[in-house]
PDB file of C-alpha atoms and ligand atoms in Angstrom:
ATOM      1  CA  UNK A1223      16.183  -9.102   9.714  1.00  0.00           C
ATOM      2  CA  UNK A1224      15.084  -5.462  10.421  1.00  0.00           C
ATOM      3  CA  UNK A1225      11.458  -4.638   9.189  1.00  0.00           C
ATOM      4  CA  UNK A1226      10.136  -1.057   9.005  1.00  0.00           C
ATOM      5  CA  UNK A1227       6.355  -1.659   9.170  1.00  0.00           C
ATOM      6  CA  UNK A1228       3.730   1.230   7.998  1.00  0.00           C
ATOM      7  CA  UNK A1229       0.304   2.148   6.835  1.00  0.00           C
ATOM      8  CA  UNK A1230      -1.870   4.581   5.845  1.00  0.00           C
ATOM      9  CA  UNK A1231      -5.011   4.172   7.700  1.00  0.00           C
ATOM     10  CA  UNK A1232      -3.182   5.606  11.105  1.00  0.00           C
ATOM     11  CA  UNK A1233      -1.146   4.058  13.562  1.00  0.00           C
ATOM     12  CA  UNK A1234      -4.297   2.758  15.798  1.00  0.00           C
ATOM     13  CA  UNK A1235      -5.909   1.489  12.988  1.00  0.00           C
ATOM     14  CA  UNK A1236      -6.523  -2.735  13.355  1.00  0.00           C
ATOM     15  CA  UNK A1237      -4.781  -3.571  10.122  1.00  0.00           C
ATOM     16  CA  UNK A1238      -1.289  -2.266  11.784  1.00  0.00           C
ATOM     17  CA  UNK A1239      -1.844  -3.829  14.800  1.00  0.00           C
ATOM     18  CA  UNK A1240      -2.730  -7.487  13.311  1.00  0.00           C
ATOM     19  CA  UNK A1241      -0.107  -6.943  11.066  1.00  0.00           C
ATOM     20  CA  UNK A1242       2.804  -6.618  13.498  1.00  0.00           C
ATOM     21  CA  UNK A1243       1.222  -9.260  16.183  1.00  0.00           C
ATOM     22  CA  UNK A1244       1.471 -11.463  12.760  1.00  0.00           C
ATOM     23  CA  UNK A1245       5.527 -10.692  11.649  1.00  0.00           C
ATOM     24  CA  UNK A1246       6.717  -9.700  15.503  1.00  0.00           C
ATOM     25  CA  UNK A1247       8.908 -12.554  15.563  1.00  0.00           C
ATOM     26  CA  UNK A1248       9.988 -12.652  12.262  1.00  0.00           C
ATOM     27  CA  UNK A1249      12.885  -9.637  12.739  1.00  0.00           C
ATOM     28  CA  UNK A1250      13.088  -6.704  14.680  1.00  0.00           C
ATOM     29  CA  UNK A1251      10.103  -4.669  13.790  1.00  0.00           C
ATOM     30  CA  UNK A1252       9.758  -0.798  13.784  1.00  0.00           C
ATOM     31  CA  UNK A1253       6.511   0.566  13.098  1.00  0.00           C
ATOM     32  CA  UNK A1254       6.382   4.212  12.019  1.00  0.00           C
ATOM     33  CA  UNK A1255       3.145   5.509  10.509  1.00  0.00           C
ATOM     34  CA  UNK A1256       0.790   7.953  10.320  1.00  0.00           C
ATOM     35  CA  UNK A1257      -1.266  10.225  13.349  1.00  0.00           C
ATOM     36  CA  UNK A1258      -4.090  10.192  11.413  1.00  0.00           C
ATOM     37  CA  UNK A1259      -6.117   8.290   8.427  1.00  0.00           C
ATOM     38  CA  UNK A1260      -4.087   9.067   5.493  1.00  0.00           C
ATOM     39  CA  UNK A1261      -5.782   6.649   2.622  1.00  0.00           C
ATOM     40  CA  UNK A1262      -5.473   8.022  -1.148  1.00  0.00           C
ATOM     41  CA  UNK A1263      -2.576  10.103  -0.107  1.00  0.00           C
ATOM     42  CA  UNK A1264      -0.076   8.161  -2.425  1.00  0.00           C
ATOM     43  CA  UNK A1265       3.206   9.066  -2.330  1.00  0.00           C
ATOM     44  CA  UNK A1266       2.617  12.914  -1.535  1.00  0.00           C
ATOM     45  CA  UNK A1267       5.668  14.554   0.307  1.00  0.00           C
ATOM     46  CA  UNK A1268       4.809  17.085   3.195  1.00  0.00           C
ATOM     47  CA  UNK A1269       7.478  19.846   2.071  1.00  0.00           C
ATOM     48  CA  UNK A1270       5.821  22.969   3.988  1.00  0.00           C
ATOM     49  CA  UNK A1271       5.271  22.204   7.576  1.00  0.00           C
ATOM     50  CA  UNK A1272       7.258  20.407  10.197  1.00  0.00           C
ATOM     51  CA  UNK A1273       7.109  16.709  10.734  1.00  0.00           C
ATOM     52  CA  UNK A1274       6.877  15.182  14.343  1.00  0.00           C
ATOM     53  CA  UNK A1275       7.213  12.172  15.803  1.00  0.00           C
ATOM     54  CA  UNK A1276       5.707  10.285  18.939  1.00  0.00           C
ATOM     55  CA  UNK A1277       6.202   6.828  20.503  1.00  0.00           C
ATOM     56  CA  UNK A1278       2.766   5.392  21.527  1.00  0.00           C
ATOM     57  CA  UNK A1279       2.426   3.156  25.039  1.00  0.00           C
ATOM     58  CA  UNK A1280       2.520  -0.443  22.548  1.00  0.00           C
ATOM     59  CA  UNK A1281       5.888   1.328  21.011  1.00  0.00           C
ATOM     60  CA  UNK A1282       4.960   2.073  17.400  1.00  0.00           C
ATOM     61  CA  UNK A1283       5.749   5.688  16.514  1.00  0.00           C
ATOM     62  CA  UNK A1284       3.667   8.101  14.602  1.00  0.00           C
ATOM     63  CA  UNK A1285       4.063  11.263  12.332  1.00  0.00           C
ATOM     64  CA  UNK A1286       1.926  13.953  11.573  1.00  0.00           C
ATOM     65  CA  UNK A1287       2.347  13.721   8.131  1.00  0.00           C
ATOM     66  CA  UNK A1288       1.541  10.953   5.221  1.00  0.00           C
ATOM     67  CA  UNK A1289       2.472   7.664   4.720  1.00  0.00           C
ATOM     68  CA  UNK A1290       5.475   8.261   2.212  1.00  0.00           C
ATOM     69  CA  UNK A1291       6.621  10.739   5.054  1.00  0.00           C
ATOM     70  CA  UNK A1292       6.819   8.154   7.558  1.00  0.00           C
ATOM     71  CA  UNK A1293       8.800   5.681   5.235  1.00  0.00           C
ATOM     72  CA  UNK A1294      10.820   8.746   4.358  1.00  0.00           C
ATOM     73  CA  UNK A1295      11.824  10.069   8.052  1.00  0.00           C
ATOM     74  CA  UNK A1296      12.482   6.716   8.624  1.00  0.00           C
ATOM     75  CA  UNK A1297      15.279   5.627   6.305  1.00  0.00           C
ATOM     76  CA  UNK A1298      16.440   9.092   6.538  1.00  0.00           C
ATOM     77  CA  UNK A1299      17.449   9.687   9.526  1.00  0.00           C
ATOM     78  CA  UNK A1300      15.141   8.347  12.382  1.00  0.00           C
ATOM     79  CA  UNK A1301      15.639   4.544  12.896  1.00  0.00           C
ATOM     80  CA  UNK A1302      19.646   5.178  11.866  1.00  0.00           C
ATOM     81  CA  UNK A1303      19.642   2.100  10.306  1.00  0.00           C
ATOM     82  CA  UNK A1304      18.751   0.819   6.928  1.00  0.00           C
ATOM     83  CA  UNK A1305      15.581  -1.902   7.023  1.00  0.00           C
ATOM     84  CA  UNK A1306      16.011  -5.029   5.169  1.00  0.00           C
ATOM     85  CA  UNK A1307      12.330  -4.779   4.022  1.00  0.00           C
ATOM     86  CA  UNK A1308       9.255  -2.177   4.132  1.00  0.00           C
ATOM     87  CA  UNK A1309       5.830  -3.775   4.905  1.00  0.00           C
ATOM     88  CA  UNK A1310       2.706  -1.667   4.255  1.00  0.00           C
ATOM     89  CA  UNK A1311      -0.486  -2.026   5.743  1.00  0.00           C
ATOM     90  CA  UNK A1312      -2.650  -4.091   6.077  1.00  0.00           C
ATOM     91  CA  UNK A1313      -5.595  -2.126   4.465  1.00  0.00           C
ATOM     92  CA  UNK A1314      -8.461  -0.910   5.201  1.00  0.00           C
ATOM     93  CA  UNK A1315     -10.006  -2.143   1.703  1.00  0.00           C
ATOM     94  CA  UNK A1316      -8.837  -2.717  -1.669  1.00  0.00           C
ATOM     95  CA  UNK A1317      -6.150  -1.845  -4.029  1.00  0.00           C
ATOM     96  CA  UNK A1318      -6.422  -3.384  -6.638  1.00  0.00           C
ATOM     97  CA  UNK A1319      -5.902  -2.108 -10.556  1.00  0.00           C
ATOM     98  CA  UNK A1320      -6.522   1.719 -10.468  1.00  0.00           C
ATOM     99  CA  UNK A1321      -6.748   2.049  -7.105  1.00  0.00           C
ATOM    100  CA  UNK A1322      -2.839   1.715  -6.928  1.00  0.00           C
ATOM    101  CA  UNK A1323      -1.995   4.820  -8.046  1.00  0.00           C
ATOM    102  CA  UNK A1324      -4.222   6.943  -5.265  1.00  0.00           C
ATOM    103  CA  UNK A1325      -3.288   4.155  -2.406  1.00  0.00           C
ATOM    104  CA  UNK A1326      -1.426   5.279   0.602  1.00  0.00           C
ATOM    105  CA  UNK A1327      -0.337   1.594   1.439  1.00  0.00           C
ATOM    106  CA  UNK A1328       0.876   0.987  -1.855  1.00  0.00           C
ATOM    107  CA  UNK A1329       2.860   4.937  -1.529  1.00  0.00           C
ATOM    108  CA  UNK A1330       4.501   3.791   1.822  1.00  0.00           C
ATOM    109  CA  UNK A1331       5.201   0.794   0.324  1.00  0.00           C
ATOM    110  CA  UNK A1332       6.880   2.220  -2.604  1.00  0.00           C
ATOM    111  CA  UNK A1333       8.602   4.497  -0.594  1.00  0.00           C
ATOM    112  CA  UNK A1334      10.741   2.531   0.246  1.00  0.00           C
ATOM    113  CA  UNK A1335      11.256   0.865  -3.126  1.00  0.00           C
ATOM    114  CA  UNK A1336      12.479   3.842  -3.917  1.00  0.00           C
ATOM    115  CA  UNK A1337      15.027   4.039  -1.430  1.00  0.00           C
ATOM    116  CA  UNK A1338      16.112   0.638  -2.778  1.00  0.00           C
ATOM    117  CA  UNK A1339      14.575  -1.684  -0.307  1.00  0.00           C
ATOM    118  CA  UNK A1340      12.488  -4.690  -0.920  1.00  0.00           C
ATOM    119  CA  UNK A1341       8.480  -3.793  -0.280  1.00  0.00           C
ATOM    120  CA  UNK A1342       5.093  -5.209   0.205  1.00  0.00           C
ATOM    121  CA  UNK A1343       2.140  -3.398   0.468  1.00  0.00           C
ATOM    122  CA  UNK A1344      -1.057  -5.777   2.112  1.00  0.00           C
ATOM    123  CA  UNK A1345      -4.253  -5.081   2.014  1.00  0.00           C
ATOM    124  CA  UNK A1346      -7.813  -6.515   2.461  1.00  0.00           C
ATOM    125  CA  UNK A1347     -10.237  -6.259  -0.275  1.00  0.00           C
ATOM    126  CA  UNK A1348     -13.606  -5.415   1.826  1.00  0.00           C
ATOM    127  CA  UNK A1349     -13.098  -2.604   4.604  1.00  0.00           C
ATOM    128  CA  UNK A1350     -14.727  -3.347   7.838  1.00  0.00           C
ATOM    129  CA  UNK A1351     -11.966  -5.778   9.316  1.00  0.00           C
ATOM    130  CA  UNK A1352     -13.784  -9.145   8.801  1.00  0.00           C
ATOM    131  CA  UNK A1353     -11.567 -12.052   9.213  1.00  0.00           C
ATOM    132  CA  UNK A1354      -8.104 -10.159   9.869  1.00  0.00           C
ATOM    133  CA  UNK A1355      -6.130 -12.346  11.763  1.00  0.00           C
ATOM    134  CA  UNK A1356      -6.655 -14.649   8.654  1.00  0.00           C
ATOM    135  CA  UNK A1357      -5.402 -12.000   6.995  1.00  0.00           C
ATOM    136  CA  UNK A1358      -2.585 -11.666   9.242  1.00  0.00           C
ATOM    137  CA  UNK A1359      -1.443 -15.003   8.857  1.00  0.00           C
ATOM    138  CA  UNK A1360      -1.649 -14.930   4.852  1.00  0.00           C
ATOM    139  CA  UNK A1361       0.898 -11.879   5.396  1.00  0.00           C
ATOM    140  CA  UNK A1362       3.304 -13.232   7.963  1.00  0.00           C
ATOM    141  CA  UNK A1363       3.550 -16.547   5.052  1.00  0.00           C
ATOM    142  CA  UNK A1364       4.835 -14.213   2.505  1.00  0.00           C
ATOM    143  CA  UNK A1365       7.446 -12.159   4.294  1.00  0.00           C
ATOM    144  CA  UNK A1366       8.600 -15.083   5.978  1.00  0.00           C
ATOM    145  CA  UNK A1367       8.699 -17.052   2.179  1.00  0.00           C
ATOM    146  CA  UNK A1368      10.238 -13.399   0.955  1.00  0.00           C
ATOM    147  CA  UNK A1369      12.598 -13.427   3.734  1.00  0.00           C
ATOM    148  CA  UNK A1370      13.723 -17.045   3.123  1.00  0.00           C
ATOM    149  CA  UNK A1371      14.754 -16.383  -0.289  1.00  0.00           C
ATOM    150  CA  UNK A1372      16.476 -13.416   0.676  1.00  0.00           C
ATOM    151  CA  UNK A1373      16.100  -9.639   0.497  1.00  0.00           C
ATOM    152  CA  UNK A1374      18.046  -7.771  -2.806  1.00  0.00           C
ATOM    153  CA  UNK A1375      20.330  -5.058  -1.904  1.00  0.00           C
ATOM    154  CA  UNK A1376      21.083  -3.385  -5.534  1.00  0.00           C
ATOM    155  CA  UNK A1377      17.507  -5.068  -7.238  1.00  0.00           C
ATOM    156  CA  UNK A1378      14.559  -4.373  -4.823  1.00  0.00           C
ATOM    157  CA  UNK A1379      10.903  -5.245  -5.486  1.00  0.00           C
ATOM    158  CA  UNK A1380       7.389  -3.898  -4.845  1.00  0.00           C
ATOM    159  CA  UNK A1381       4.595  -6.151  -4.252  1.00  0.00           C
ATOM    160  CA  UNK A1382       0.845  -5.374  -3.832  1.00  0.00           C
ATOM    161  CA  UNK A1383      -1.358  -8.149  -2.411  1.00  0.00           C
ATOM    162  CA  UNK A1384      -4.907  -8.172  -1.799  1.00  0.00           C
ATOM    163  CA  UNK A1385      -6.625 -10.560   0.746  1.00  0.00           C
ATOM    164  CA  UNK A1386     -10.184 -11.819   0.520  1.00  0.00           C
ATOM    165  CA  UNK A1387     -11.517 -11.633   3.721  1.00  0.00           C
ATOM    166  CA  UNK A1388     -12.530 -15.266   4.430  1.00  0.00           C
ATOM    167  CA  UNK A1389     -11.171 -17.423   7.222  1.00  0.00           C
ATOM    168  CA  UNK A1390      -7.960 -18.628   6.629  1.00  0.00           C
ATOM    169  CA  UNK A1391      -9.568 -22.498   5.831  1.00  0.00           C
ATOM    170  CA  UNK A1392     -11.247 -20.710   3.240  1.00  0.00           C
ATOM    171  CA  UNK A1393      -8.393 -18.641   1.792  1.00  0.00           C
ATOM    172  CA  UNK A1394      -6.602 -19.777  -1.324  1.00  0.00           C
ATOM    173  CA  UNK A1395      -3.029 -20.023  -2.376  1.00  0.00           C
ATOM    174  CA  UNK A1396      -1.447 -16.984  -3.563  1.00  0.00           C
ATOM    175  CA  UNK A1397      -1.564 -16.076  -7.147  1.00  0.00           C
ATOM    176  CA  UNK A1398       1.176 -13.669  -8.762  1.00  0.00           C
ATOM    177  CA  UNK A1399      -1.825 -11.476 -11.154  1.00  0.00           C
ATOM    178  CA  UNK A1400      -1.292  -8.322 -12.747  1.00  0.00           C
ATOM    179  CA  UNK A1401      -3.618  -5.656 -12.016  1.00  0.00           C
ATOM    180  CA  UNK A1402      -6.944  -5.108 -13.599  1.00  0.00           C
ATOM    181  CA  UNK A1403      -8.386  -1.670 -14.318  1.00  0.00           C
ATOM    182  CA  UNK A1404     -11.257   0.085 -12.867  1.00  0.00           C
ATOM    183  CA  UNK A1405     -14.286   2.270 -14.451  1.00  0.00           C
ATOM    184  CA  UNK A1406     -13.969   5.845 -13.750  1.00  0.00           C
ATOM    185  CA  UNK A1407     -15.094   6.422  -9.779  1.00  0.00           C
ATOM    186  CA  UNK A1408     -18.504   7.111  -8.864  1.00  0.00           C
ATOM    187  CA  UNK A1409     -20.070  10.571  -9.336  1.00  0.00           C
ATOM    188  CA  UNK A1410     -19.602  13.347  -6.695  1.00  0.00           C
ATOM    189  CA  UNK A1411     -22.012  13.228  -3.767  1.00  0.00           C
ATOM    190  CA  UNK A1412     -23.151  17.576  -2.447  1.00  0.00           C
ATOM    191  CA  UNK A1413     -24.540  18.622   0.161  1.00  0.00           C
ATOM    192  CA  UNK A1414     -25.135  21.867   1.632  1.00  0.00           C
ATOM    193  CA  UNK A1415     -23.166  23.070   4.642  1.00  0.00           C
ATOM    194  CA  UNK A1416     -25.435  24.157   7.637  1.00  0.00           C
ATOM    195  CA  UNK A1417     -23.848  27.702   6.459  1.00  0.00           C
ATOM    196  CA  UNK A1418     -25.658  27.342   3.083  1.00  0.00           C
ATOM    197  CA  UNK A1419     -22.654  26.851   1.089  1.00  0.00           C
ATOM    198  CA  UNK A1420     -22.407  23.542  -1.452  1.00  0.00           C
ATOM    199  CA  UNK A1421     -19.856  20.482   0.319  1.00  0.00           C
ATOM    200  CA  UNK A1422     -18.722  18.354  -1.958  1.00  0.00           C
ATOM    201  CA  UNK A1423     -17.302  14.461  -1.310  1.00  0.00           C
ATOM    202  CA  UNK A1424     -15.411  12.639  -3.396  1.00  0.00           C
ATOM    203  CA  UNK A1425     -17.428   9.547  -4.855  1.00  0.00           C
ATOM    204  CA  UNK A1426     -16.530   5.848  -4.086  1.00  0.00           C
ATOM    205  CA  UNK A1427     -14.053   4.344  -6.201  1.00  0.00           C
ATOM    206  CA  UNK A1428     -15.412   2.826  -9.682  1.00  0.00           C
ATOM    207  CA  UNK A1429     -16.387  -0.778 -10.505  1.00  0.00           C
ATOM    208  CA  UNK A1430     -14.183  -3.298 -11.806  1.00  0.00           C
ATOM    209  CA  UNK A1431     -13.974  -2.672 -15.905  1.00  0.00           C
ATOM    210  CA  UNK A1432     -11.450  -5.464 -16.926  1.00  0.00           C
ATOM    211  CA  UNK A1433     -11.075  -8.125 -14.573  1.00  0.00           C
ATOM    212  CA  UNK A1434     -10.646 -11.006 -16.458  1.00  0.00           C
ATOM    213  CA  UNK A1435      -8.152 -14.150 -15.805  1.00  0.00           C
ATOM    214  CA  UNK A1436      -4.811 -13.010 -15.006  1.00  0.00           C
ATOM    215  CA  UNK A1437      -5.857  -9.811 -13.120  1.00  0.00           C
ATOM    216  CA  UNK A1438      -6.029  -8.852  -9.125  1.00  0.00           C
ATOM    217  CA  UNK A1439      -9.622  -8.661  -9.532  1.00  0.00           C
ATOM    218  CA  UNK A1440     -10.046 -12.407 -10.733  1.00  0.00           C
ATOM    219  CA  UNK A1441      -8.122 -14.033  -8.473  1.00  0.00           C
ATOM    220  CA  UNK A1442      -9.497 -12.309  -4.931  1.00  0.00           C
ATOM    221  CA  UNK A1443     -13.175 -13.066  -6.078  1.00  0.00           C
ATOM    222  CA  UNK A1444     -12.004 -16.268  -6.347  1.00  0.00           C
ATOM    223  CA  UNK A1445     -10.596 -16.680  -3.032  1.00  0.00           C
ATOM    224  CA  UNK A1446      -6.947 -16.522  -3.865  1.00  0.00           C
ATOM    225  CA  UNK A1447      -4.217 -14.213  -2.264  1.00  0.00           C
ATOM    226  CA  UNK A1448      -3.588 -11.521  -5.496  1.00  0.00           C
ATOM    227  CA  UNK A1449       0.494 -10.492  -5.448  1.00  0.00           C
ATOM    228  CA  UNK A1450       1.383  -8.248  -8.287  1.00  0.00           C
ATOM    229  CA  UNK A1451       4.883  -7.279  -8.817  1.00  0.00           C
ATOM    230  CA  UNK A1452       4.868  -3.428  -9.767  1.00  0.00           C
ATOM    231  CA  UNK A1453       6.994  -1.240 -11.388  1.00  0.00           C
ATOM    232  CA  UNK A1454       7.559   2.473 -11.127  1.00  0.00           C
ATOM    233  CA  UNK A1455       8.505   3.763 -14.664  1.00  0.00           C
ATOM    234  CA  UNK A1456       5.122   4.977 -15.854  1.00  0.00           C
ATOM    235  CA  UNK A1457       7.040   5.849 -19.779  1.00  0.00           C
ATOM    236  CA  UNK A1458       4.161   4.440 -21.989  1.00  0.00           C
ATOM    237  CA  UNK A1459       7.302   2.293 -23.532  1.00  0.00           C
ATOM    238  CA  UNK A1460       5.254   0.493 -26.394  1.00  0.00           C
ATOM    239  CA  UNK A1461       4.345   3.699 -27.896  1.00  0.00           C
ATOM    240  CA  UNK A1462       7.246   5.804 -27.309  1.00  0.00           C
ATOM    241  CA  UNK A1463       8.338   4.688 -31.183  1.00  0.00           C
ATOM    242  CA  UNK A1464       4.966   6.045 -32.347  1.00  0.00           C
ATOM    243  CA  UNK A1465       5.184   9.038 -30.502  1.00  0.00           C
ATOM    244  CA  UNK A1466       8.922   9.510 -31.843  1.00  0.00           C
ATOM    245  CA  UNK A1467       7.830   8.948 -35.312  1.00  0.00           C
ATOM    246  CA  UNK A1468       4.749  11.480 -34.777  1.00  0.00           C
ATOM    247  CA  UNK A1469       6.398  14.450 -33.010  1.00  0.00           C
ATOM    248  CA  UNK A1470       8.540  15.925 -36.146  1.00  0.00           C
ATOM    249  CA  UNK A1471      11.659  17.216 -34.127  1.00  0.00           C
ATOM    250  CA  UNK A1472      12.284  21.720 -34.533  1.00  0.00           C
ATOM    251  CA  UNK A1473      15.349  22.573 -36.130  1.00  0.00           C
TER     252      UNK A1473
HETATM  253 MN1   MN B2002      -6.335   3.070   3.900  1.00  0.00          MN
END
């Protein structure tokens, strides 16, 4: 089994690291991901400046660029051979609900769903590191259950799982959730610049708003492993008859 392993908190960051000491032995495992923290950068292309790539001392390679870039360069042309499955992460913090759609781990991730390749994107749900080797191990149980029923050629998947971060004695059984939503992030935070001009930072992400039974949110507070399956059409199908009915067609 080849595995193409990325993130988007950077190359060094501990996530990466615990993530490939955890699935090593599972396959031969490439690890191509970003110079730099690139969280929130989705799936965002670099189209107007060159792309490089380095080998660190441990082996894992790293591009200037974003985390969809790495995933890209990599099935198209670097490794020069097609992965059996793209693993993502582990992150840095949550993605749950919302956050999904800003997430760098979940755009690598997806990356390679798009190239038709089987994906997980892992991440922890508090940043600071606590308790990653449990988190580790919760991850190196799922590819190797994913890789032991097989990996799709012509139907891949996309999975996004969020780990408490407990000990692994404490951690519970994985539950397949779908996502929950958030409130609209926190306000903007200014300052002003020792130059005298007005900084702005973008505010933390918002509070859970619907994270009742059945959702990401539920199940991690709870202690479980959250895995949603996700989907990339974003068509609002359930109201595309309303829409169709609403929008009287020109002559
Ligand atoms: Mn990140």
């Amino acid at each position: 089994m080849k595995i193409l392993l990325s993130n988007d908190d950077g190359y060094q960051a501990p996530g990466i690291v615990a993530l490939y000491e955890a699935i090593k032995d599972l396959g031969d495992v490439e690890v191509v991901a970003p110079e730099h923290n690139n969280s929130a950068k989705s799936n965002a292309l670099t189209l107007h400046s060159p792309l490089y790539v380095h080998r660190a001392a441990n082996g894992f390679r790293y591009v200037n660029g974003t985390p969809a870039d790495c995933v890209h360069v990599a099935l198209t042309g670097l490794l020069g051979y097609r992965p059996d499955l793209v693993v993502s992460g582990i992150n840095n913090g949550a993605n749950m609900g919302d956050d999904t759609i800003y997430s760098g781990t979940v755009g690598a991730a997806m990356e390679g769903y798009l190239f038709g390749i089987p994906a997980i994107a892992f991440s922890q749900t508090q940043k600071g590191w606590a308790h990653l080797e449990a988190a580790g191990a919760k991850a190196r149980e799922l590819v190797q259950q994913m890789l032991a029923r097989g990996v799709p050629q012509d139907s891949p998947w996309l999975l996004n799982v969020n780990i408490p971060n407990r000990p692994l004695s404490e951690l519970k059984s994985f539950k397949v959730c779908r996502l929950g939503r958030r409130h609209a992030a926190e306000k903007i935070i200014s300052q002003t610049s020792p130059h005298g001009e007005t900084m702005y930072w973008i505010g933390g992400a918002g509070a859970a708003k619907d994270d009742a039974e059945g959702t990401d949110f539920h199940a991690t507070a709870l202690g479980h492993v959250s895995v949603t399956p996700l989907k990339v059409d974003l068509t609002d199908h359930d109201d595309l008859p309303a829409w169709a009915a609403s929008l009287q067609a020109g002559r």
